[in-house]
Amino acid sequence: MAKTKDENTEEQILVAAKTVFQTKGMDGARMQHIADEAGINKAMLHYYFRSKQLLFEAVFNQAFSLLAPQLNIILNDESSIEDKVKNFTVNYTTFMMKHPYLPNFIIQELNRNEDFIVKLKENTGFPNLDKFKAQVDAEINDGLLNPIDADQLFVNIIALNIFPFLGKPLIKAFTNKDEQDYETFVESRKTEVANFIINSIKPH
Amino acid sequence: MAKTKDENTEEQILVAAKTVFQTKGMDGARMQHIADEAGINKAMLHYYFRSKQLLFEAVFNQAFSLLAPQLNIILNDESSIEDKVKNFTVNYTTFMMKHPYLPNFIIQELNRNEDFIVKLKENTGFPNLDKFKAQVDAEINDGLLNPIDADQLFVNIIALNIFPFLGKPLIKAFTNKDEQDYETFVESRKTEVANFIINSIKPH
DNA sequence: ATCTTTGTTAACCAAATGGTTAAACTATAC
DNA sequence: GTATAGTTTAACCATTTGGTTAACAAAGAT
């Protein structure tokens, strides 16, 4: 084969590494596997990223920086809590259906190495709950919402939206759904989850 | 050292393997680490369990058989949906606070190897949703519950209860809680989550 | 043209890892 | 006590794995 210089080997490596790390995890991933996936020599991985650890961190940070803006929909948007819940649920689910390995990857690796989150918190753009909490408290005060702790509400919203992607194999087994059924099921959660939450927090 | 025969080496191995597999996962666990944890020679692991894979499966099946009965509280109990949600939430959270690595371990390994769930489904005692679904539909028909798909409700209940144990590092970071705060937070979910769900599904 | 920098490869290496083995030890049956 | 079966250990082994190296190719600078 002719050895034409590739436009961007580094990018190819990142794409391949993302695929392998997100499906196998840090411990299960193999450098040779990533090289094969990228169609390049294994030494290139070290040439561009020095070590498995640094390549992993590049992939992880990229993944996290994809997730963070999604959360800011619910944290820093100007609309009412009700609208934010509706928007977040449909946006987040749509986004995750396109990146189904992302939530599990992040959760899994943060559990494997808790120190990891410390570095993330130092980054600007790390999701901050202050505004959301103030807004929840204000809307409760105005009688627009039933009393609820803002942290609890936040966790409930996240839980209901993320869990279908984390627990997919388990849910599929419990509910006897095949791949197609499951997609339909998740699709319908785009409105179902928002209704469920709003029904609970809004006075009638 | 005197070589007195230990009462039950096999049990010691299982305990050590549980600790190591649940914190490191299949790929991250090392046979030597398990042997050290159990205070025995590495060859003993193979003497009693033949291979890493079989030892892992023994640990995994034991873990899953601990989880399944918890789910049957909400699936096969005779009380009303409202009471079941209340009981399940408090029981499940109490149980998981004692076994905090369990949910993540099961979720992670099921995502790593989807074939795994097939073997589990063959077991008797694998959670079955039929009764729960029939009951939800009946209570909706009687006007005791707002209309909701039983599968969706089931996933919502599970999600709200499990997620605090899966996403602990993430939630701790977002909500700026230390270990002590987090325990208090989870403790208060024992009633908070049930109220949140019932508020949503019960007509007022 | 040729020198230098950058990119790429095949071959290699040391350490780690799951697994095996042969010998030794323990308890029990006879 | 000694034969027998089960248990435990240290040493060993083959393979895998992350990482290195030295030679080589391509492109740009002079």
Short mmCIF file of N, CA and C in Angstrom, two decimals, chain B residues 65 77 84 128 142 159 161:
data_model
loop_
_atom_site.label_atom_id
_atom_site.label_comp_id
_atom_site.label_asym_id
_atom_site.label_seq_id
_atom_site.Cartn_x
_atom_site.Cartn_y
_atom_site.Cartn_z
N SER B 65 -29.36 -13.18 42.96
CA SER B 65 -30.37 -13.85 43.76
C SER B 65 -30.65 -13.08 45.04
N ASP B 77 -46.64 -8.97 45.76
CA ASP B 77 -47.30 -8.74 47.04
C ASP B 77 -48.80 -8.49 46.81
N LYS B 84 -47.65 -0.88 47.98
CA LYS B 84 -46.48 -1.56 47.44
C LYS B 84 -45.35 -0.57 47.13
N ASN B 128 -41.26 -11.50 37.36
CA ASN B 128 -42.26 -11.50 36.29
C ASN B 128 -43.29 -10.40 36.54
N ASP B 142 -60.65 1.00 38.07
CA ASP B 142 -61.49 1.35 39.23
C ASP B 142 -61.36 2.82 39.61
N ALA B 159 -36.21 3.10 38.51
CA ALA B 159 -35.24 4.16 38.21
C ALA B 159 -35.03 5.07 39.41
N ASN B 161 -35.50 4.55 42.47
CA ASN B 161 -34.90 3.88 43.62
C ASN B 161 -33.44 3.47 43.39
#
